[in-house]
Structures are given as C-alpha cells and as structure tokens.
Short mmCIF file of C-alpha atoms and ligand atoms in Angstrom, two decimals:
data_model
loop_
_atom_site.label_atom_id
_atom_site.label_comp_id
_atom_site.label_asym_id
_atom_site.label_seq_id
_atom_site.Cartn_x
_atom_site.Cartn_y
_atom_site.Cartn_z
CA UNK A 234 169.70 53.06 114.29
CA UNK A 235 168.57 54.07 117.80
CA UNK A 236 164.98 53.94 119.02
CA UNK A 237 164.41 56.48 121.82
CA UNK A 238 161.34 54.80 123.36
CA UNK A 239 161.84 54.64 127.17
CA UNK A 240 165.48 55.75 126.86
CA UNK A 241 166.55 58.00 129.75
CA UNK A 242 167.83 61.30 128.38
CA UNK A 243 169.36 63.99 130.63
CA UNK A 244 169.39 67.46 129.07
CA UNK A 245 171.14 70.48 130.60
CA UNK A 246 170.04 73.97 129.60
CA UNK A 247 166.54 72.51 129.24
CA UNK A 248 164.76 75.70 130.35
CA UNK A 249 165.20 77.53 127.03
CA UNK A 250 166.22 77.44 123.38
CA UNK A 251 167.92 74.34 121.94
CA UNK A 252 167.49 72.49 125.26
CA UNK A 253 163.76 73.16 125.20
CA UNK A 254 163.61 71.95 121.58
CA UNK A 255 165.42 68.77 122.62
CA UNK A 256 162.96 68.14 125.46
CA UNK A 257 160.04 68.36 123.00
CA UNK A 258 161.76 66.18 120.37
CA UNK A 259 162.77 63.45 122.85
CA UNK A 260 159.33 63.52 124.52
CA UNK A 261 157.67 63.00 121.12
CA UNK A 262 160.03 60.07 120.51
CA UNK A 263 158.85 58.43 123.75
CA UNK A 264 161.97 59.03 125.85
CA UNK A 265 162.08 59.66 129.60
CA UNK A 266 163.54 63.12 130.06
CA UNK A 267 165.51 64.72 132.88
CA UNK A 268 165.29 68.51 132.61
CA UNK A 269 168.13 70.52 134.17
CA UNK A 270 169.01 74.23 134.32
CA UNK A 271 169.04 76.82 137.09
CA UNK A 272 165.45 78.12 136.80
CA UNK A 273 163.01 75.46 138.05
CA UNK A 274 159.86 77.44 137.16
CA UNK A 275 160.98 77.62 133.52
CA UNK A 276 161.80 73.90 133.56
CA UNK A 277 158.26 73.14 134.76
CA UNK A 278 156.81 75.19 131.88
CA UNK A 279 158.95 73.28 129.38
CA UNK A 280 157.87 69.96 130.97
CA UNK A 281 154.19 70.92 130.60
CA UNK A 282 154.59 72.20 127.02
CA UNK A 283 156.26 68.91 126.08
CA UNK A 284 153.30 67.03 127.67
CA UNK A 285 155.59 65.23 130.05
CA UNK A 286 154.58 64.27 133.59
CA UNK A 287 156.31 63.10 136.75
CA UNK A 288 156.24 59.47 135.59
CA UNK A 289 158.21 60.03 132.42
CA UNK A 290 160.30 63.08 133.40
CA UNK A 291 162.23 64.65 136.25
CA UNK A 292 162.80 68.32 136.97
CA UNK A 293 166.32 68.50 138.36
CA UNK A 294 167.46 72.10 138.89
CA UNK A 295 171.23 72.60 138.94
CA UNK A 296 173.99 75.04 138.13
CA UNK A 297 176.64 73.25 136.03
CA UNK A 298 179.33 75.56 137.41
CA UNK A 299 178.68 74.11 140.91
CA UNK A 300 180.73 71.11 139.90
CA UNK A 301 180.82 69.57 143.41
CA UNK A 302 177.03 69.08 143.29
CA UNK A 303 176.94 67.01 140.10
CA UNK A 304 177.67 63.55 141.54
CA UNK A 305 174.71 63.88 143.93
CA UNK A 306 172.53 65.13 141.04
CA UNK A 307 173.52 62.03 139.04
CA UNK A 308 172.44 59.83 141.99
CA UNK A 309 169.01 61.53 141.92
CA UNK A 310 168.57 60.59 138.26
CA UNK A 311 169.64 57.00 138.93
CA UNK A 312 167.29 56.76 141.92
CA UNK A 313 164.37 57.88 139.76
CA UNK A 314 165.03 55.98 136.53
CA UNK A 315 167.77 53.43 137.34
CA UNK A 316 169.90 54.31 134.30
CA UNK A 317 171.05 57.09 131.97
CA UNK A 318 171.18 56.38 128.23
CA UNK A 319 171.90 59.79 126.75
CA UNK A 320 173.53 62.82 128.38
CA UNK A 321 173.10 66.06 126.44
CA UNK A 322 175.56 68.67 127.68
CA UNK A 323 173.82 71.72 126.23
CA UNK A 324 173.92 74.46 128.92
CA UNK A 325 176.06 77.38 127.86
CA UNK A 326 176.51 81.12 127.64
CA UNK A 327 178.18 83.36 125.10
CA UNK A 328 180.01 86.68 125.10
CA UNK A 329 179.74 89.97 123.25
CA UNK A 330 182.84 91.90 124.31
CA UNK A 331 186.42 92.46 123.18
CA UNK A 332 189.04 90.56 125.19
CA UNK A 333 190.83 93.82 126.06
CA UNK A 334 187.70 94.97 127.94
CA UNK A 335 186.75 91.64 129.53
CA UNK A 336 187.20 91.28 133.29
CA UNK A 337 189.03 88.10 134.27
CA UNK A 338 186.03 87.15 136.38
CA UNK A 339 183.97 86.94 133.17
CA UNK A 340 186.76 84.96 131.47
CA UNK A 341 186.53 82.37 134.26
CA UNK A 342 182.70 82.44 134.34
CA UNK A 343 182.48 81.43 130.66
CA UNK A 344 185.02 78.62 131.07
CA UNK A 345 183.35 77.42 134.31
CA UNK A 346 179.96 77.04 132.61
CA UNK A 347 180.89 76.08 129.05
CA UNK A 348 183.89 73.87 129.74
CA UNK A 349 184.41 72.80 133.36
CA UNK A 350 180.67 72.45 134.10
CA UNK A 351 180.26 70.43 130.93
CA UNK A 352 183.08 67.97 131.55
CA UNK A 353 182.27 67.72 135.29
CA UNK A 354 178.81 66.37 134.50
CA UNK A 355 180.32 63.93 132.03
CA UNK A 356 182.76 62.82 134.77
CA UNK A 357 179.84 62.18 137.14
CA UNK A 358 177.81 60.20 134.57
CA UNK A 359 180.64 58.32 132.84
CA UNK A 360 181.06 55.47 135.39
CA UNK A 361 177.41 54.48 134.82
CA UNK A 362 177.72 54.54 131.04
CA UNK A 363 180.90 52.46 131.26
CA UNK A 364 179.21 49.94 133.56
CA UNK A 365 176.25 49.69 131.14
CA UNK A 366 178.62 49.42 128.17
CA UNK A 367 176.21 51.65 126.26
CA UNK A 368 175.15 55.27 126.01
CA UNK A 369 175.64 58.54 124.18
CA UNK A 370 177.30 61.72 125.36
CA UNK A 371 176.07 64.60 123.21
CA UNK A 372 177.86 67.93 123.48
CA UNK A 373 176.48 71.18 122.11
CA UNK A 374 179.49 73.06 120.78
CA UNK A 375 179.06 75.64 117.97
CA UNK A 376 180.47 76.45 114.54
CA UNK A 377 182.58 78.77 116.73
CA UNK A 378 184.11 75.54 118.06
CA UNK A 379 185.73 75.28 114.62
CA UNK A 380 186.90 78.89 114.08
CA UNK A 381 186.97 82.18 116.00
CA UNK A 382 185.10 85.44 115.39
CA UNK A 383 185.52 88.88 117.02
CA UNK A 384 184.00 89.56 120.45
CA UNK A 385 183.75 85.84 121.19
CA UNK A 386 187.30 85.01 122.34
CA UNK A 387 186.32 83.05 125.44
CA UNK A 388 183.26 81.54 123.84
CA UNK A 389 185.43 80.25 120.97
CA UNK A 390 188.06 79.02 123.43
CA UNK A 391 185.51 77.15 125.55
CA UNK A 392 183.96 75.47 122.50
CA UNK A 393 187.36 74.58 120.95
CA UNK A 394 188.36 73.06 124.30
CA UNK A 395 185.28 70.81 124.16
CA UNK A 396 186.42 69.44 120.79
CA UNK A 397 189.86 68.46 122.10
CA UNK A 398 188.38 66.93 125.23
CA UNK A 399 185.59 64.94 123.59
CA UNK A 400 187.66 63.76 120.60
CA UNK A 401 190.05 62.26 123.16
CA UNK A 402 187.22 60.83 125.29
CA UNK A 403 185.58 59.28 122.20
CA UNK A 404 188.78 57.42 121.42
CA UNK A 405 189.21 56.45 125.09
CA UNK A 406 185.70 54.98 125.41
CA UNK A 407 185.27 53.49 121.93
CA UNK A 408 186.04 49.97 123.14
CA UNK A 409 183.32 50.39 125.81
CA UNK A 410 180.68 50.94 123.11
CA UNK A 411 180.07 54.60 124.07
CA UNK A 412 178.99 57.14 121.49
CA UNK A 413 180.32 60.72 121.73
CA UNK A 414 178.83 63.34 119.42
CA UNK A 415 179.83 66.98 119.06
CA UNK A 416 177.09 69.25 117.68
CA UNK A 417 178.17 72.47 115.95
CA UNK A 418 175.09 74.62 115.36
CA UNK A 419 175.10 77.81 113.34
CA UNK A 420 172.57 80.51 114.20
CA UNK A 421 169.56 79.18 116.12
CA UNK A 422 166.70 81.44 117.19
CA UNK A 423 167.08 81.31 120.98
CA UNK A 424 167.78 83.70 123.85
CA UNK A 425 171.56 83.11 123.64
CA UNK A 426 172.36 86.65 122.43
CA UNK A 427 169.99 88.21 125.01
CA UNK A 428 171.86 86.27 127.72
CA UNK A 429 175.33 87.00 126.24
CA UNK A 430 177.72 88.47 128.80
CA UNK A 431 179.26 91.90 128.24
CA UNK A 432 182.71 93.04 129.46
CA UNK A 433 181.49 93.68 133.03
CA UNK A 434 179.42 90.48 133.27
CA UNK A 435 176.04 92.15 132.63
CA UNK A 436 173.68 90.66 130.01
CA UNK A 437 173.45 92.08 126.49
CA UNK A 438 169.61 91.92 126.62
CA UNK A 439 169.40 92.28 122.87
CA UNK A 440 168.57 89.77 120.11
CA UNK A 441 171.33 89.71 117.44
CA UNK A 442 170.23 89.61 113.81
CA UNK A 443 171.99 86.23 113.25
CA UNK A 444 169.88 84.53 115.94
CA UNK A 445 166.75 86.46 114.88
CA UNK A 446 167.02 84.88 111.42
CA UNK A 447 168.35 81.54 112.67
CA UNK A 448 166.81 78.06 112.44
CA UNK A 449 164.16 77.03 114.96
CA UNK A 450 165.33 75.21 118.11
CA UNK A 451 163.05 72.29 117.22
CA UNK A 452 164.64 71.92 113.75
CA UNK A 453 168.05 71.93 115.41
CA UNK A 454 166.85 69.36 117.96
CA UNK A 455 165.49 67.05 115.23
CA UNK A 456 168.88 67.12 113.50
CA UNK A 457 170.53 66.21 116.81
CA UNK A 458 168.21 63.20 117.30
CA UNK A 459 169.01 62.08 113.75
CA UNK A 460 172.72 62.37 114.50
CA UNK A 461 172.35 60.20 117.62
CA UNK A 462 170.34 57.60 115.69
CA UNK A 463 173.17 57.35 113.16
CA UNK A 464 175.88 57.49 115.87
CA UNK A 465 177.57 60.45 114.19
CA UNK A 466 180.81 61.81 115.66
CA UNK A 467 180.12 65.43 114.66
CA UNK A 468 177.17 67.24 113.07
CA UNK A 469 176.53 70.79 111.79
CA UNK A 470 172.93 71.98 112.09
CA UNK A 471 173.64 75.29 110.37
CA UNK A 472 172.71 77.63 107.54
CA UNK A 473 174.71 77.81 104.30
CA UNK A 474 176.76 80.86 105.41
CA UNK A 475 177.97 79.22 108.63
CA UNK A 476 178.62 75.90 106.84
CA UNK A 477 180.70 77.73 104.24
CA UNK A 478 182.83 79.17 107.03
CA UNK A 479 183.48 75.68 108.45
CA UNK A 480 184.62 74.44 105.02
CA UNK A 481 186.73 77.56 104.37
CA UNK A 482 188.47 77.04 107.71
CA UNK A 483 189.24 73.43 106.72
CA UNK A 484 190.34 73.98 103.10
CA UNK A 485 191.12 77.72 102.70
CA UNK A 486 191.91 79.02 106.20
CA UNK A 487 193.61 82.21 104.97
CA UNK A 488 190.41 83.22 103.15
CA UNK A 489 188.36 82.75 106.30
CA UNK A 490 190.94 84.69 108.37
CA UNK A 491 190.43 87.68 106.06
CA UNK A 492 186.65 87.33 106.13
CA UNK A 493 186.21 87.15 109.91
CA UNK A 494 188.16 90.41 110.38
CA UNK A 495 185.24 92.15 108.74
CA UNK A 496 182.53 90.44 110.78
CA UNK A 497 180.60 93.24 112.39
CA UNK A 498 178.94 91.85 115.48
CA UNK A 499 176.54 94.35 116.96
P1 LIG B 1271 169.65 79.94 125.66
O1 LIG B 1271 170.24 81.14 126.32
O2 LIG B 1271 168.26 80.03 125.12
O3 LIG B 1271 169.71 78.70 126.65
C1 LIG B 1271 170.82 78.46 127.46
C2 LIG B 1271 170.44 77.40 128.49
O4 LIG B 1271 171.57 77.13 129.32
C3 LIG B 1271 169.30 77.83 129.39
O5 LIG B 1271 168.44 76.76 129.59
C4 LIG B 1271 170.00 78.20 130.69
O6 LIG B 1271 169.10 77.97 131.77
C5 LIG B 1271 171.15 77.20 130.69
N1 LIG B 1271 172.26 77.61 131.53
C6 LIG B 1271 173.03 78.73 131.42
N2 LIG B 1271 173.93 78.77 132.41
C7 LIG B 1271 173.74 77.65 133.16
C8 LIG B 1271 174.35 77.13 134.32
N3 LIG B 1271 175.35 77.78 134.95
N4 LIG B 1271 173.90 75.95 134.83
C9 LIG B 1271 172.87 75.30 134.22
N5 LIG B 1271 172.24 75.75 133.13
C10 LIG B 1271 172.68 76.91 132.61
O7 LIG B 1271 170.66 79.55 124.50
P2 LIG B 1271 170.75 78.33 123.46
O8 LIG B 1271 169.62 77.42 123.61
O9 LIG B 1271 171.02 78.93 122.16
O10 LIG B 1271 172.09 77.64 123.96
C11 LIG B 1271 172.24 76.24 124.18
C12 LIG B 1271 173.61 75.81 123.70
O11 LIG B 1271 173.67 75.97 122.29
C13 LIG B 1271 174.77 76.61 124.27
O12 LIG B 1271 175.80 75.73 124.66
C14 LIG B 1271 175.21 77.48 123.10
O13 LIG B 1271 176.57 77.80 123.17
C15 LIG B 1271 174.89 76.57 121.94
N6 LIG B 1271 174.78 77.24 120.65
C16 LIG B 1271 173.76 78.13 120.38
C17 LIG B 1271 173.68 78.77 119.17
C18 LIG B 1271 172.59 79.76 118.82
O14 LIG B 1271 172.69 80.46 117.79
N7 LIG B 1271 171.54 79.84 119.62
C19 LIG B 1271 174.67 78.50 118.10
C20 LIG B 1271 175.68 77.56 118.49
C21 LIG B 1271 175.72 76.96 119.70
P3 LIG B 1271 169.03 78.77 133.16
O15 LIG B 1271 169.24 80.22 132.86
O16 LIG B 1271 167.66 78.44 133.66
O17 LIG B 1271 170.11 78.15 134.00
#
C-alpha cells in the first residue's frame, strides 16, 4: 500500500475538474504536486485552494498538444524536485458532434490532446521512472474507453487508443516495477461538457445533464488515490448506470449495442 507523503505527483489538466480534485486529494495526503494545464492563473487558484505553496508545489503551464515542449517541461520538474513518482495524464477534451459534421481539423485536435499529448508526456517521463525502478503512470480514460456512444466518435477512439497503448506499456515495464493504471470514470461534475468541441471546433458552453448529476471531482480523485495505493490496473469511478454499460459490453455486447442507439445526447 502506497504512502503519498513527499511523493512527487505531476498532474495534467490540474486547472479544473478531476485534475483539481486530484491536486486537493494529493495535497491532503502530503504529496508534492506539479500542476499543469494551459491557464496559469487558474492553476494558481487551484494551488491556493489546495493550501499548497512554492515549497511543496510547482505551477508548470503547458499545452500537451505541443509535444516538442514536454521533454524540457520534464527537466523543469526534475530540477525542482529531483524525481517524479506519479504522473497523472488527465488533460482531455470531449466532443458533441456527429462524425459526418466534424471537420478533420477537430478530428486531429481531439487525438492530439487526448492521445498524442498523453503518450508524449509519458515518453518524456518514462526514462526517469525506469531509472528509478519505481513509479506510477495514471491515465484518465473514461467508460467511453470501453464502449462508444453517439456524438463522441473521436472521444471514444482517443480513449480506446489509450487502453491499447497502456495495456502494452504495462506489460513492457512490469519487470521494471512500474505501475500503470487506467481510470474509467462515468459522469463527473466538471466543465468537460461546457468545453466539449462542436463540429466546427467551437465550445458547447452548456452543462449536460449527465455531468450535472455526476459524482464530485473530489470523490473521483479519492477513488483514484485508492487505486494507486492498491496498484490497480484499471478502475471505474462511476455510477450504477455507467457501470452496467461496462458489464453489458463485456458480457452482453449486443444488448448494449441496441441500448446506445437510443442514447439521446443533448
Ligand atoms: P475539465 O474540462 O473540467 O478539465 C479538463 C482539463 O484539461 C483542464 O484543466 C484543462 O485546462 C486541461 N486541458 C485541456 N486541453 C489541454 C491541453 N491542450 N493541454 C493541457 N491541458 C489541457 O474536464 P474533466 O476534469 O472532466 O476532464 C479531465 C479528464 O477526465 C479528461 O481526460 C476527460 O476525458 C476525463 N473524463 C471526464 C468525465 C466527466 O464526466 N467529467 C468522465 C470520464 C472521463 P486548460 O484549459 O487550462 O488547459
């Protein structure tokens, strides 16, 4: 069981939602936290709310889709804290548009952030974890990493791709004592649906009812910390409805196929 006291935890997407919940949960557990996302002012607010200071945390603004910048960003973390124990690849965006209407620019934007940005940061951090022969790579996927629903074609594709990649990486790094955990949340009450991209790349700017009624980001974060402590390979912080869908996909896929046709995403 892992104790997080003085562990160095790097969280992307730390300016909002699940990332913000993770910053609070790790800070309470005594970890040193690196907060990354694009908006530095928001990161500073999260740092203050979590009662972190410049001794036990680092604000490190970055855009995960600028993959060439991530090796230098990793050096900044190592200069400050000397090591990285846990990388949480959480930054992500979703979609609310039919594939037939989606511009290919938006197709690439979702894959650049949710997939290439994610694995590029892992690539930058991995040599240090391998040299330490310890560390966790935590990846925030979704229940939509297990099945697909309408208006989320690229979102589902990006999250499914993470499963293939990290299942392979887990096997590849097992002998080096690394821990790789995929997290598949159901609805969590964050700004994800407000920030969801529409067919032309604009933001939806509307809270969907699923997220409105979803679990709190802090509850989700606490489940993630528990998963790391127990070195889980995959966890599902989700409500009963979303969990049912995961099990239907596994055991009765034809039933789920019929059900998702009727999902009315507004
Ligand atoms: P939010 O929209 O609240 O937060 C998304 C975070 O990602 C923000 O901190 C944002 O910061 C950051 N981000 C977005 N694009 C980039 C980028 N290019 N570079 C760096 N950071 C970026 O949503 P959630 O907290 O809900 O989302 C977090 C993760 O959880 C995502 O991967 C999402 O797919 C996943 N998830 C969420 C669910 C939910 O119901 N909320 C359900 C299942 C999975 P900034 O804008 O400052 O860059």
